[in-house]
Coordinates of C-alpha atoms in Angstrom, one line a residue:
M1 CA 161.7 10.5 89.1
T2 CA 159.1 9.3 86.5
I3 CA 158.1 5.8 85.5
K4 CA 159.6 6.4 82.1
S5 CA 163.0 7.2 83.6
I6 CA 162.9 4.2 85.9
L7 CA 161.7 1.5 83.5
P8 CA 164.7 1.2 81.1
A9 CA 167.1 1.0 84.0
S10 CA 164.8 -1.5 85.7
L11 CA 164.7 -3.8 82.7
L12 CA 168.5 -3.6 82.3
L13 CA 169.1 -4.5 86.0
L14 CA 166.6 -7.3 86.0
G15 CA 167.9 -8.7 82.7
A16 CA 171.5 -8.7 83.9
G17 CA 170.6 -10.8 86.9
T18 CA 173.2 -9.0 89.1
L19 CA 172.7 -8.6 92.8
L20 CA 170.8 -5.4 93.6
A21 CA 172.3 -4.6 96.9
Q22 CA 173.6 -1.3 98.1
D23 CA 177.4 -1.1 98.7
D24 CA 177.1 1.7 101.2
P25 CA 174.0 2.9 103.1
P26 CA 172.7 6.3 102.0
T27 CA 172.8 9.0 104.6
D28 CA 170.7 11.8 103.1
Y29 CA 167.5 10.5 101.6
A30 CA 166.7 13.8 99.7
K31 CA 170.0 13.7 97.9
F32 CA 170.0 9.9 97.5
E33 CA 166.5 10.0 95.8
G34 CA 168.0 11.7 92.7
S35 CA 171.0 9.4 92.4
A36 CA 171.5 6.5 90.0
E37 CA 171.7 4.1 93.0
Y38 CA 168.1 5.0 93.9
V39 CA 166.7 2.7 91.1
K40 CA 168.3 -0.3 92.8
F41 CA 167.1 0.8 96.2
A42 CA 163.6 1.4 94.9
L43 CA 163.4 -2.0 93.2
N44 CA 164.7 -3.8 96.3
N45 CA 162.1 -2.1 98.5
L46 CA 159.3 -2.7 96.0
W47 CA 160.0 -6.4 95.8
I48 CA 160.2 -6.8 99.6
L49 CA 156.9 -4.9 100.0
I50 CA 155.2 -7.1 97.4
S51 CA 156.6 -10.1 99.2
A52 CA 155.2 -8.8 102.5
A53 CA 151.8 -8.6 100.8
L54 CA 152.1 -12.1 99.6
V55 CA 153.0 -13.4 103.1
F56 CA 150.0 -11.4 104.4
L57 CA 147.8 -13.4 102.0
M58 CA 149.1 -16.6 103.6
H59 CA 147.1 -15.7 106.7
L60 CA 143.9 -15.9 104.7
G61 CA 145.2 -19.3 103.5
F62 CA 145.8 -20.5 107.1
A63 CA 142.3 -19.3 108.1
S64 CA 140.7 -21.1 105.1
L65 CA 142.7 -24.3 105.6
E66 CA 142.0 -24.5 109.3
S67 CA 138.3 -23.7 108.9
G68 CA 137.9 -26.3 106.2
L69 CA 139.7 -29.1 108.0
C70 CA 137.7 -28.5 111.3
Q71 CA 134.0 -28.9 112.1
S72 CA 131.6 -26.2 110.9
K73 CA 130.5 -25.5 114.5
N74 CA 133.9 -23.9 115.2
T75 CA 134.3 -21.8 112.1
V76 CA 133.7 -18.4 113.6
N77 CA 136.1 -19.2 116.5
I78 CA 138.8 -20.2 114.0
L79 CA 138.3 -17.1 111.8
F80 CA 138.3 -14.8 114.9
K81 CA 141.6 -16.2 116.1
N82 CA 143.2 -15.6 112.8
C83 CA 141.9 -12.1 112.6
F84 CA 143.3 -11.4 116.1
I85 CA 146.7 -12.9 115.3
I86 CA 147.4 -10.7 112.3
A87 CA 146.2 -7.5 114.1
M88 CA 148.0 -8.4 117.3
G89 CA 151.1 -9.7 115.5
V90 CA 151.8 -6.5 113.6
L91 CA 151.3 -4.2 116.6
T92 CA 153.3 -6.2 119.1
Y93 CA 156.1 -6.8 116.6
Y94 CA 156.2 -3.0 116.1
L95 CA 156.1 -2.2 119.8
V96 CA 158.4 -5.0 121.1
G97 CA 159.4 -7.7 118.7
F98 CA 161.3 -5.8 116.0
N99 CA 163.6 -4.3 118.7
T100 CA 164.3 -7.8 120.0
H101 CA 164.6 -9.5 116.7
Y102 CA 167.3 -7.0 115.5
P103 CA 168.9 -5.8 118.7
A104 CA 171.2 -2.7 118.8
E105 CA 172.7 -4.0 122.0
W106 CA 173.0 -7.5 123.5
Q107 CA 172.1 -7.8 127.2
M108 CA 173.2 -11.5 127.0
D109 CA 175.7 -11.6 124.1
G110 CA 174.2 -13.6 121.2
F111 CA 171.2 -14.7 123.2
L112 CA 169.1 -11.7 124.3
G113 CA 169.3 -8.2 122.9
L114 CA 167.1 -5.1 123.0
G115 CA 167.0 -1.5 121.6
G116 CA 166.7 -2.2 117.9
P117 CA 165.5 0.0 115.0
A118 CA 161.8 0.4 115.7
G119 CA 162.3 4.0 116.8
A120 CA 163.7 5.1 113.4
E121 CA 161.7 7.8 111.7
A122 CA 160.8 7.8 108.0
G123 CA 163.1 10.2 106.1
S124 CA 165.8 10.3 108.8
A125 CA 169.5 9.8 108.2
D126 CA 169.3 6.3 109.6
F127 CA 166.4 5.1 107.4
T128 CA 168.2 2.0 106.1
S129 CA 168.8 -1.2 108.0
E130 CA 172.3 -1.7 109.3
Y131 CA 171.8 -5.4 108.6
N132 CA 171.4 -4.7 104.9
P133 CA 171.6 -1.1 103.5
G134 CA 169.7 -2.2 100.4
Y135 CA 166.2 -1.6 101.9
T136 CA 164.6 0.6 104.5
Y137 CA 163.8 -0.3 108.1
W138 CA 160.1 -0.2 107.3
S139 CA 160.3 -2.6 104.4
D140 CA 162.1 -5.0 106.6
F141 CA 159.6 -4.4 109.5
I142 CA 156.5 -5.1 107.5
F143 CA 158.0 -8.2 105.9
Q144 CA 159.2 -9.6 109.2
A145 CA 156.0 -8.7 111.0
M146 CA 154.1 -11.1 108.6
F147 CA 156.6 -13.8 109.5
A148 CA 156.1 -13.2 113.3
A149 CA 152.3 -13.6 113.1
T150 CA 152.8 -16.9 111.2
A151 CA 154.3 -18.6 114.3
A152 CA 151.1 -18.0 116.3
T153 CA 148.9 -19.1 113.4
I154 CA 150.6 -22.5 113.3
V155 CA 149.6 -23.0 116.9
S156 CA 146.1 -21.9 116.2
G157 CA 145.4 -24.9 113.9
A158 CA 146.8 -27.5 116.3
V159 CA 144.7 -26.4 119.3
A160 CA 141.5 -25.8 117.3
E161 CA 138.0 -26.8 118.5
R162 CA 138.7 -27.1 122.2
V163 CA 140.9 -24.2 123.4
K164 CA 139.6 -21.3 125.5
L165 CA 139.6 -18.2 123.4
G166 CA 141.0 -15.8 126.1
S167 CA 143.8 -18.1 127.1
F168 CA 144.8 -18.6 123.5
L169 CA 144.9 -14.9 122.7
I170 CA 147.1 -14.2 125.7
F171 CA 149.4 -17.1 124.7
A172 CA 149.6 -15.9 121.1
T173 CA 150.4 -12.3 122.1
L174 CA 153.3 -13.3 124.3
L175 CA 154.6 -15.8 121.8
V176 CA 154.8 -13.2 119.0
A177 CA 155.9 -10.3 121.3
F178 CA 158.8 -12.1 123.1
A179 CA 159.5 -15.8 122.2
Y180 CA 159.6 -15.6 118.4
P181 CA 161.8 -12.5 118.2
I182 CA 164.3 -13.9 120.7
A183 CA 164.6 -17.1 118.7
G184 CA 164.8 -15.1 115.4
S185 CA 167.5 -12.9 116.8
W186 CA 169.8 -15.9 117.4
H187 CA 170.0 -16.4 113.6
W188 CA 168.8 -13.3 111.7
G189 CA 169.8 -10.7 114.3
T190 CA 173.5 -11.7 114.5
G191 CA 173.0 -13.9 117.5
F192 CA 174.9 -17.0 118.4
L193 CA 173.6 -19.2 115.7
S194 CA 174.9 -16.9 113.0
R195 CA 178.3 -17.0 114.7
L196 CA 178.8 -20.8 114.7
G197 CA 182.2 -21.7 113.2
D198 CA 183.4 -19.7 110.2
G199 CA 181.6 -19.3 106.9
D200 CA 180.0 -22.5 105.8
A201 CA 180.0 -23.8 109.4
A202 CA 177.4 -21.3 110.5
F203 CA 173.7 -22.3 111.0
Y204 CA 171.8 -21.9 107.7
D205 CA 168.1 -21.2 107.5
F206 CA 167.3 -19.1 104.5
A207 CA 163.6 -18.3 105.1
G208 CA 162.8 -20.1 108.3
S209 CA 162.2 -23.9 108.2
T210 CA 163.4 -23.9 111.8
V211 CA 163.2 -20.3 112.9
V212 CA 159.6 -19.9 111.8
H213 CA 158.0 -23.3 111.1
A214 CA 159.7 -25.7 113.5
F215 CA 159.4 -23.0 116.1
G216 CA 155.6 -22.8 115.6
G217 CA 155.4 -26.6 115.3
F218 CA 157.1 -27.2 118.7
A219 CA 155.1 -24.4 120.3
A220 CA 152.0 -26.2 119.1
L221 CA 153.2 -29.6 120.3
A222 CA 153.7 -28.1 123.8
C223 CA 150.2 -26.7 123.9
V224 CA 148.5 -29.8 122.5
L225 CA 150.2 -32.0 125.2
I226 CA 148.7 -29.8 127.9
L227 CA 145.3 -29.3 126.2
G228 CA 144.6 -33.0 125.3
P229 CA 142.6 -34.4 122.4
R230 CA 139.2 -33.4 121.2
A231 CA 136.3 -35.2 122.9
G232 CA 135.5 -38.5 121.1
K233 CA 138.6 -38.6 119.0
Y234 CA 140.3 -41.5 120.8
T235 CA 137.9 -44.1 122.2
K236 CA 138.2 -47.6 123.6
E237 CA 137.4 -48.9 120.2
G238 CA 140.3 -46.9 118.7
L239 CA 140.6 -43.8 116.6
K240 CA 137.4 -42.1 115.6
P241 CA 138.0 -39.7 112.7
I242 CA 136.5 -36.2 113.1
L243 CA 135.7 -35.4 109.5
P244 CA 136.5 -32.0 107.9
S245 CA 133.6 -29.7 107.3
N246 CA 134.6 -28.1 104.0
L247 CA 137.4 -29.7 101.9
P248 CA 136.8 -27.2 99.0
L249 CA 137.6 -24.3 101.5
A250 CA 140.6 -26.2 102.8
T251 CA 141.8 -26.6 99.2
I252 CA 141.5 -22.9 98.5
G253 CA 143.5 -22.3 101.7
A254 CA 146.3 -24.6 100.7
F255 CA 146.6 -22.9 97.3
L256 CA 146.6 -19.5 98.9
L257 CA 149.4 -20.6 101.1
F258 CA 151.3 -22.0 98.0
L259 CA 150.9 -18.6 96.3
G260 CA 152.0 -16.7 99.4
W261 CA 155.0 -18.9 99.8
F262 CA 156.5 -17.3 96.7
G263 CA 156.7 -14.1 98.8
F264 CA 157.8 -15.9 101.9
N265 CA 160.8 -17.5 100.2
G266 CA 161.3 -15.1 97.3
G267 CA 161.2 -12.0 99.6
S268 CA 163.9 -13.6 101.8
V269 CA 166.4 -12.9 99.0
L270 CA 166.1 -9.3 100.4
S271 CA 166.7 -7.8 97.0
A272 CA 165.2 -7.8 93.5
D273 CA 168.1 -9.9 92.2
A274 CA 166.7 -11.6 89.1
Q275 CA 168.9 -14.7 89.4
G276 CA 168.3 -15.2 93.1
V277 CA 164.6 -14.6 93.1
S278 CA 163.9 -16.7 90.0
T279 CA 166.0 -19.6 91.4
V280 CA 164.1 -19.5 94.7
F281 CA 160.7 -19.4 92.9
V282 CA 161.7 -22.6 90.9
T283 CA 163.0 -24.5 93.9
T284 CA 159.9 -23.5 95.9
A285 CA 157.5 -24.7 93.2
L286 CA 159.4 -27.9 92.5
A287 CA 159.6 -28.9 96.2
A288 CA 155.9 -28.2 96.8
C289 CA 154.8 -30.3 93.8
A290 CA 157.2 -33.1 94.7
G291 CA 155.8 -33.0 98.3
A292 CA 152.2 -33.3 97.1
L293 CA 152.9 -36.2 94.7
A294 CA 155.0 -38.0 97.4
S295 CA 152.2 -37.6 100.0
I296 CA 149.5 -38.7 97.5
A297 CA 151.5 -41.9 96.6
T298 CA 152.3 -42.6 100.2
A299 CA 148.8 -42.1 101.5
W300 CA 147.3 -44.1 98.7
I301 CA 149.6 -47.1 99.4
V302 CA 149.3 -47.0 103.2
L303 CA 145.6 -45.9 103.6
K304 CA 144.4 -47.8 100.4
K305 CA 142.7 -44.6 99.1
P306 CA 143.6 -41.2 97.6
D307 CA 143.3 -38.8 100.5
L308 CA 142.8 -35.1 99.6
S309 CA 143.8 -33.7 103.0
M310 CA 147.1 -35.6 102.8
A311 CA 147.6 -34.1 99.3
L312 CA 147.1 -30.6 100.7
N313 CA 149.4 -31.2 103.6
G314 CA 151.9 -32.7 101.1
F315 CA 152.0 -29.4 99.2
L316 CA 152.7 -27.6 102.5
A317 CA 155.2 -30.1 103.7
G318 CA 157.2 -29.7 100.5
L319 CA 157.1 -25.9 101.0
V320 CA 158.3 -26.1 104.6
G321 CA 160.9 -28.6 103.5
I322 CA 162.6 -26.3 101.0
T323 CA 162.3 -23.1 103.0
A324 CA 165.6 -23.4 104.8
G325 CA 167.6 -24.0 101.6
A326 CA 165.5 -22.5 98.8
D327 CA 168.5 -20.4 97.6
A328 CA 171.2 -23.0 98.3
I329 CA 169.6 -26.3 97.1
S330 CA 169.6 -26.9 93.4
P331 CA 166.3 -27.3 91.5
S332 CA 167.0 -31.1 91.0
M333 CA 167.8 -31.6 94.7
S334 CA 164.7 -29.5 95.7
L335 CA 162.7 -32.5 94.3
V336 CA 164.3 -34.6 97.0
A337 CA 163.8 -32.1 99.7
G338 CA 160.1 -31.8 98.9
G339 CA 159.6 -35.5 98.2
V340 CA 161.0 -36.6 101.5
A341 CA 158.9 -34.0 103.3
G342 CA 155.8 -35.4 101.5
V343 CA 156.5 -38.9 102.7
L344 CA 157.4 -37.7 106.2
V345 CA 154.2 -35.7 106.7
V346 CA 152.0 -38.8 106.1
F347 CA 153.8 -41.0 108.6
S348 CA 154.1 -38.2 111.1
I349 CA 150.3 -37.5 111.1
M350 CA 149.7 -41.2 111.5
F351 CA 152.3 -41.4 114.3
F352 CA 150.8 -38.5 116.3
D353 CA 147.3 -40.1 116.0
K354 CA 148.7 -43.4 117.2
I355 CA 150.1 -41.8 120.4
K356 CA 146.9 -39.8 120.8
V357 CA 148.3 -36.4 120.1
D358 CA 145.3 -34.7 118.5
D359 CA 146.3 -32.1 115.8
P360 CA 143.2 -31.3 113.7
V361 CA 145.1 -29.8 110.8
G362 CA 148.4 -31.6 111.0
A363 CA 150.3 -28.5 111.9
I364 CA 152.9 -30.2 114.1
S365 CA 153.8 -32.6 111.3
V366 CA 153.8 -30.1 108.5
H367 CA 155.7 -27.3 110.3
G368 CA 157.5 -29.1 113.2
V369 CA 158.6 -32.4 111.6
C370 CA 159.1 -31.1 108.1
G371 CA 160.7 -27.9 109.4
I372 CA 163.4 -30.1 111.0
W373 CA 163.8 -32.1 107.8
G374 CA 164.1 -28.9 105.7
T375 CA 166.9 -27.6 107.9
L376 CA 168.8 -30.8 107.8
A377 CA 168.3 -31.0 104.0
V378 CA 170.5 -27.9 103.6
A379 CA 173.4 -30.0 105.0
F380 CA 172.5 -33.2 103.0
L381 CA 171.6 -31.6 99.7
S382 CA 173.9 -28.6 99.4
D383 CA 177.3 -27.3 100.6
A384 CA 175.8 -24.3 102.4
A385 CA 176.0 -25.7 106.0
T386 CA 177.4 -28.6 108.1
L387 CA 175.2 -31.2 109.8
S388 CA 176.5 -30.2 113.2
S389 CA 175.6 -26.5 112.8
Q390 CA 172.1 -27.4 111.6
L391 CA 171.5 -29.7 114.5
I392 CA 172.6 -27.0 117.0
G393 CA 170.2 -24.6 115.4
I394 CA 167.3 -27.1 115.4
V395 CA 167.8 -28.2 119.0
S396 CA 168.2 -24.6 120.2
V397 CA 165.2 -23.1 118.5
C398 CA 162.8 -26.1 119.0
A399 CA 163.8 -26.6 122.7
F400 CA 163.3 -22.9 123.4
A401 CA 159.9 -22.9 121.6
F402 CA 158.7 -26.0 123.4
V403 CA 159.9 -25.0 126.9
F404 CA 158.6 -21.4 126.6
S405 CA 155.2 -22.5 125.3
F406 CA 154.8 -25.4 127.8
A407 CA 155.6 -23.1 130.7
L408 CA 153.3 -20.3 129.5
F409 CA 150.4 -22.6 128.6
F410 CA 150.7 -24.5 131.9
I411 CA 150.6 -21.2 133.9
L412 CA 147.5 -20.1 131.9
K413 CA 146.0 -23.5 132.7
L414 CA 146.5 -22.9 136.4
I415 CA 145.3 -19.3 136.4
M416 CA 142.3 -19.3 134.0
G417 CA 142.1 -22.7 132.3
V418 CA 142.9 -23.4 128.7
R419 CA 140.2 -25.8 127.7
V420 CA 136.5 -25.2 127.3
D421 CA 134.1 -27.5 129.2
A422 CA 132.5 -30.5 127.7
D423 CA 129.2 -28.9 127.0
E424 CA 130.8 -26.0 125.2
E425 CA 132.9 -28.3 123.1
S426 CA 129.9 -30.4 122.2
E427 CA 127.8 -27.3 121.3
G428 CA 130.6 -25.8 119.3
L429 CA 132.8 -22.7 120.0
D430 CA 130.9 -20.5 117.6
V431 CA 127.9 -20.4 119.9
A432 CA 129.6 -21.1 123.2
E433 CA 132.4 -18.4 122.8
H434 CA 130.9 -16.0 120.2
G435 CA 127.1 -16.4 120.4
A436 CA 126.6 -16.9 116.7
P437 CA 127.1 -19.8 114.2
A438 CA 129.0 -19.3 111.0
Y439 CA 126.2 -20.6 108.9
N440 CA 122.4 -19.9 109.2
K441 CA 120.4 -23.1 108.8

């Protein structure tokens, strides 16, 4: 099939704004490729793959944001962790996570399943996902693999500048391979959260305010409580700010994340439906901008100065705040979802500093606190879910993430330690862990 033959049909489908989902899964790819339905199928897969690439770009955003908000002596360590996370995340999700995330059989009904689709072969009769026959297993795999790696990246920022590299790499591997797919299966793999009540009573988390972001935020909180604050952050005289090393780099990172979020949320439509994707793009952008302006205003009033780092986190807070309901919350109400998140992130960061929970990049506040708000916002600002179902989902996922992470990180602390010694922390992890600084003086 040539581009000339596809283009007119593509424009017609996109202009009509109808749902591009397959009614029945194709069983013979060779025959299906020449059918009229193949145009829909190709467009769906193309959009999901483009979205996966955008979510991949978010990992560069996380690396840049984290590097910019931390001290320059730890830059190599931060970049190394982010390189490892994406490499490990894709491979472990292929080997273990995908099977658990979308289980073929439930060993514990609705809670733990295994034997999913990762064994499917390209071109085989079962090349489509039974969860949605409008795209292939492999389009689904690569899109979801990028999500899985995100959970560990959230933790990376919170434990930056004092965590042992080896301990973190083990923790991140097990989090992505086992914990995240189990929690994800509860909602997206037809687990118990997707079965709550009937219809509108089910838990609703469109693209992962809770399943991805709050999960990562509460995993990060567990690790930070065990790890403790950076040396010199909290003194007898009070809070001693540890200044960011490169705010321009952090700004680039935040905008890369903003860009990638269009794939994160837009790809979660799981089809090239013009109406659905365009609506999600609009609510995503509006919430992000509302979050940024709300955080700027709040920080300016409370801190008596315009704070760039709060503005950057305001963008991200708004994005997390709309992720659960990007397709269900109206554009006007998305301003509320993002704006509330922008206010929350400022007070949350200040609160954690007050109780001496050191989070160098504000990951717990952005992803954990605003992830909870985003999930509740679906019940408050739309008719897509009930408050009770949202609370059940939040408590289940966040409690599991916290308990799993606390137990695993505590075991690692007992076996091999999780924190570098004082001299290494003072010298910087670039030299102490990697033997080379990021910048030659």
